[in-house]
């Protein structure tokens, strides 16, 4: 599921870039999409930054939705579902 969601500004690649930036990582340093981001240094402030950036892009997501399963794949599912719900 690497296609753009309903929001034209949010894609899985954009999400990866937001996460990398919030964690202070380069794209090459990003873990695999199914790997636990906490194992790579994810902390609560970085999650809040991602939440804020997503909300600025028009995707309503919350801290608890993301922190529960900190992987790119899980976050993409949450963001895609939020986009679909907002489009209704």
Short mmCIF file of N, CA and C in Angstrom, two decimals:
data_model
loop_
_atom_site.label_atom_id
_atom_site.label_comp_id
_atom_site.label_asym_id
_atom_site.label_seq_id
_atom_site.Cartn_x
_atom_site.Cartn_y
_atom_site.Cartn_z
N UNK A 1 0.84 -1.17 0.00
CA UNK A 1 0.00 0.00 0.00
C UNK A 1 0.89 1.24 0.00
N UNK A 2 1.54 1.49 -1.09
CA UNK A 2 2.45 2.63 -1.18
C UNK A 2 1.91 3.73 -2.08
N UNK A 3 0.63 3.66 -2.37
CA UNK A 3 0.03 4.71 -3.18
C UNK A 3 -0.36 5.88 -2.30
N UNK A 4 -0.56 7.02 -2.91
CA UNK A 4 -0.99 8.19 -2.14
C UNK A 4 -2.37 7.92 -1.57
N UNK A 5 -2.59 8.39 -0.35
CA UNK A 5 -3.90 8.26 0.26
C UNK A 5 -4.79 9.34 -0.32
N UNK A 6 -5.95 9.53 0.26
CA UNK A 6 -6.88 10.55 -0.24
C UNK A 6 -6.25 11.93 -0.23
N UNK A 7 -5.37 12.21 0.71
CA UNK A 7 -4.69 13.49 0.81
C UNK A 7 -3.53 13.49 -0.19
N UNK A 8 -3.53 14.39 -1.15
CA UNK A 8 -2.47 14.37 -2.17
C UNK A 8 -1.09 14.73 -1.61
N UNK A 9 -1.04 15.27 -0.41
CA UNK A 9 0.24 15.65 0.18
C UNK A 9 0.84 14.56 1.05
N UNK A 10 0.10 13.48 1.28
CA UNK A 10 0.58 12.42 2.15
C UNK A 10 0.71 11.13 1.37
N UNK A 11 1.89 10.58 1.39
CA UNK A 11 2.15 9.27 0.80
C UNK A 11 3.04 8.53 1.78
N UNK A 12 3.25 7.26 1.54
CA UNK A 12 4.11 6.49 2.43
C UNK A 12 5.54 7.04 2.40
N UNK A 13 5.98 7.50 1.25
CA UNK A 13 7.32 8.10 1.16
C UNK A 13 7.40 9.40 1.97
N UNK A 14 6.34 10.20 1.92
CA UNK A 14 6.31 11.43 2.72
C UNK A 14 6.32 11.08 4.20
N UNK A 15 5.54 10.06 4.58
CA UNK A 15 5.54 9.62 5.98
C UNK A 15 6.94 9.20 6.42
N UNK A 16 7.61 8.40 5.60
CA UNK A 16 8.98 7.98 5.93
C UNK A 16 9.88 9.21 6.15
N UNK A 17 9.76 10.19 5.27
CA UNK A 17 10.59 11.40 5.38
C UNK A 17 10.26 12.16 6.67
N UNK A 18 8.97 12.26 7.03
CA UNK A 18 8.58 12.92 8.27
C UNK A 18 9.18 12.22 9.48
N UNK A 19 9.11 10.90 9.47
CA UNK A 19 9.65 10.11 10.57
C UNK A 19 11.16 10.28 10.65
N UNK A 20 11.84 10.16 9.52
CA UNK A 20 13.30 10.29 9.50
C UNK A 20 13.71 11.66 10.04
N UNK A 21 13.03 12.71 9.57
CA UNK A 21 13.36 14.06 10.01
C UNK A 21 13.13 14.21 11.52
N UNK A 22 12.02 13.69 12.00
CA UNK A 22 11.70 13.80 13.43
C UNK A 22 12.68 13.01 14.30
N UNK A 23 13.24 11.95 13.74
CA UNK A 23 14.19 11.12 14.49
C UNK A 23 15.63 11.54 14.26
N UNK A 24 15.85 12.49 13.36
CA UNK A 24 17.22 12.91 13.06
C UNK A 24 17.98 11.89 12.24
N UNK A 25 17.28 11.14 11.40
CA UNK A 25 17.90 10.12 10.57
C UNK A 25 17.88 10.54 9.10
N UNK A 26 18.81 10.02 8.34
CA UNK A 26 18.76 10.18 6.90
C UNK A 26 17.85 9.08 6.34
N UNK A 27 17.46 9.23 5.09
CA UNK A 27 16.63 8.21 4.45
C UNK A 27 17.32 6.85 4.47
N UNK A 28 18.63 6.85 4.29
CA UNK A 28 19.39 5.59 4.28
C UNK A 28 19.44 4.94 5.66
N UNK A 29 19.29 5.73 6.70
CA UNK A 29 19.33 5.20 8.07
C UNK A 29 17.98 4.70 8.56
N UNK A 30 16.93 4.97 7.82
CA UNK A 30 15.59 4.54 8.24
C UNK A 30 15.49 3.02 8.25
N UNK A 31 14.87 2.48 9.29
CA UNK A 31 14.69 1.02 9.34
C UNK A 31 13.63 0.58 8.35
N UNK A 32 13.49 -0.71 8.22
CA UNK A 32 12.46 -1.26 7.34
C UNK A 32 11.08 -0.87 7.82
N UNK A 33 10.12 -0.91 6.92
CA UNK A 33 8.77 -0.44 7.24
C UNK A 33 8.08 -1.25 8.33
N UNK A 34 8.53 -2.48 8.56
CA UNK A 34 7.89 -3.31 9.58
C UNK A 34 8.70 -3.38 10.88
N UNK A 35 9.77 -2.61 10.96
CA UNK A 35 10.63 -2.64 12.16
C UNK A 35 10.15 -1.62 13.19
N UNK A 36 10.32 -1.99 14.46
CA UNK A 36 9.92 -1.14 15.57
C UNK A 36 10.82 0.09 15.62
N UNK A 37 10.23 1.27 15.44
CA UNK A 37 11.00 2.51 15.40
C UNK A 37 11.65 2.85 16.74
N UNK A 38 11.09 2.35 17.84
CA UNK A 38 11.68 2.58 19.16
C UNK A 38 13.09 1.98 19.21
N UNK A 39 13.27 0.85 18.55
CA UNK A 39 14.59 0.21 18.51
C UNK A 39 15.63 1.07 17.80
N UNK A 40 15.17 2.06 17.05
CA UNK A 40 16.06 2.95 16.29
C UNK A 40 16.10 4.36 16.87
N UNK A 41 15.56 4.51 18.08
CA UNK A 41 15.67 5.79 18.76
C UNK A 41 14.42 6.65 18.78
N UNK A 42 13.28 6.11 18.32
CA UNK A 42 12.04 6.89 18.37
C UNK A 42 11.71 7.21 19.82
N UNK A 43 11.33 8.46 20.07
CA UNK A 43 10.92 8.88 21.41
C UNK A 43 9.63 9.68 21.29
N UNK A 44 9.02 9.98 22.40
CA UNK A 44 7.69 10.60 22.39
C UNK A 44 7.68 11.96 21.70
N UNK A 45 8.74 12.73 21.82
CA UNK A 45 8.79 14.04 21.16
C UNK A 45 8.75 13.87 19.65
N UNK A 46 9.46 12.89 19.13
CA UNK A 46 9.45 12.63 17.69
C UNK A 46 8.05 12.22 17.22
N UNK A 47 7.36 11.42 18.03
CA UNK A 47 6.00 11.01 17.67
C UNK A 47 5.09 12.24 17.62
N UNK A 48 5.23 13.12 18.61
CA UNK A 48 4.42 14.35 18.63
C UNK A 48 4.72 15.22 17.40
N UNK A 49 5.97 15.26 16.97
CA UNK A 49 6.33 16.02 15.78
C UNK A 49 5.64 15.43 14.55
N UNK A 50 5.63 14.11 14.44
CA UNK A 50 4.98 13.46 13.30
C UNK A 50 3.47 13.74 13.34
N UNK A 51 2.87 13.63 14.53
CA UNK A 51 1.44 13.92 14.67
C UNK A 51 1.15 15.35 14.19
N UNK A 52 1.94 16.29 14.66
CA UNK A 52 1.74 17.69 14.30
C UNK A 52 1.89 17.90 12.79
N UNK A 53 2.91 17.33 12.20
CA UNK A 53 3.13 17.48 10.76
C UNK A 53 2.00 16.84 9.95
N UNK A 54 1.52 15.69 10.41
CA UNK A 54 0.40 15.05 9.72
C UNK A 54 -0.84 15.92 9.80
N UNK A 55 -1.10 16.47 10.98
CA UNK A 55 -2.27 17.33 11.14
C UNK A 55 -2.16 18.57 10.27
N UNK A 56 -0.95 19.12 10.14
CA UNK A 56 -0.74 20.27 9.27
C UNK A 56 -1.01 19.91 7.81
N UNK A 57 -0.82 18.63 7.47
CA UNK A 57 -1.08 18.16 6.10
C UNK A 57 -2.54 17.79 5.91
N UNK A 58 -3.34 17.95 6.96
CA UNK A 58 -4.76 17.67 6.85
C UNK A 58 -5.17 16.27 7.25
N UNK A 59 -4.26 15.51 7.84
CA UNK A 59 -4.57 14.15 8.28
C UNK A 59 -4.72 14.17 9.80
N UNK A 60 -5.94 13.91 10.27
CA UNK A 60 -6.21 13.93 11.71
C UNK A 60 -5.79 12.61 12.33
N UNK A 61 -4.73 12.67 13.09
CA UNK A 61 -4.20 11.49 13.77
C UNK A 61 -3.78 11.94 15.17
N UNK A 62 -3.76 11.00 16.12
CA UNK A 62 -3.41 11.34 17.49
C UNK A 62 -2.19 10.55 17.96
N UNK A 63 -1.59 11.06 19.01
CA UNK A 63 -0.43 10.40 19.61
C UNK A 63 -0.73 8.95 19.97
N UNK A 64 -1.83 8.66 20.70
CA UNK A 64 -2.09 7.26 21.06
C UNK A 64 -2.25 6.33 19.85
N UNK A 65 -2.77 6.85 18.75
CA UNK A 65 -2.92 6.02 17.55
C UNK A 65 -1.57 5.57 17.01
N UNK A 66 -0.56 6.41 17.15
CA UNK A 66 0.75 6.08 16.59
C UNK A 66 1.65 5.34 17.56
N UNK A 67 1.67 5.75 18.82
CA UNK A 67 2.64 5.20 19.75
C UNK A 67 2.39 3.72 20.04
N UNK A 68 1.16 3.26 19.88
CA UNK A 68 0.84 1.87 20.18
C UNK A 68 1.57 0.86 19.32
N UNK A 69 1.78 1.19 18.06
CA UNK A 69 2.47 0.29 17.12
C UNK A 69 3.42 1.14 16.29
N UNK A 70 4.63 1.36 16.79
CA UNK A 70 5.55 2.29 16.12
C UNK A 70 6.35 1.68 14.97
N UNK A 71 5.64 1.43 13.87
CA UNK A 71 6.30 1.02 12.63
C UNK A 71 5.75 1.88 11.50
N UNK A 72 6.50 2.02 10.44
CA UNK A 72 6.04 2.79 9.29
C UNK A 72 4.77 2.17 8.72
N UNK A 73 4.76 0.83 8.58
CA UNK A 73 3.58 0.17 8.02
C UNK A 73 2.33 0.43 8.86
N UNK A 74 2.45 0.30 10.18
CA UNK A 74 1.29 0.52 11.06
C UNK A 74 0.83 1.96 10.99
N UNK A 75 1.77 2.89 11.00
CA UNK A 75 1.41 4.31 10.93
C UNK A 75 0.74 4.62 9.60
N UNK A 76 1.22 4.03 8.52
CA UNK A 76 0.61 4.28 7.22
C UNK A 76 -0.84 3.77 7.20
N UNK A 77 -1.08 2.61 7.83
CA UNK A 77 -2.46 2.10 7.90
C UNK A 77 -3.34 3.08 8.68
N UNK A 78 -2.83 3.61 9.80
CA UNK A 78 -3.60 4.58 10.60
C UNK A 78 -3.88 5.84 9.79
N UNK A 79 -2.87 6.37 9.13
CA UNK A 79 -3.04 7.60 8.34
C UNK A 79 -3.99 7.39 7.17
N UNK A 80 -3.89 6.26 6.52
CA UNK A 80 -4.77 5.96 5.39
C UNK A 80 -6.21 5.84 5.86
N UNK A 81 -6.42 5.18 7.01
CA UNK A 81 -7.77 5.05 7.56
C UNK A 81 -8.33 6.41 7.96
N UNK A 82 -7.49 7.25 8.55
CA UNK A 82 -7.93 8.60 8.93
C UNK A 82 -8.31 9.41 7.71
N UNK A 83 -7.56 9.28 6.64
CA UNK A 83 -7.87 9.99 5.39
C UNK A 83 -9.20 9.51 4.82
N UNK A 84 -9.41 8.19 4.83
CA UNK A 84 -10.66 7.64 4.29
C UNK A 84 -11.84 8.11 5.13
N UNK A 85 -11.68 8.13 6.45
CA UNK A 85 -12.76 8.57 7.34
C UNK A 85 -13.08 10.04 7.11
N UNK A 86 -12.06 10.85 6.89
CA UNK A 86 -12.26 12.29 6.67
C UNK A 86 -12.94 12.54 5.34
N UNK A 87 -12.74 11.67 4.38
CA UNK A 87 -13.31 11.86 3.04
C UNK A 87 -14.80 11.54 3.00
N UNK A 88 -15.28 10.86 4.03
CA UNK A 88 -16.71 10.49 4.05
C UNK A 88 -17.59 11.63 4.38
#
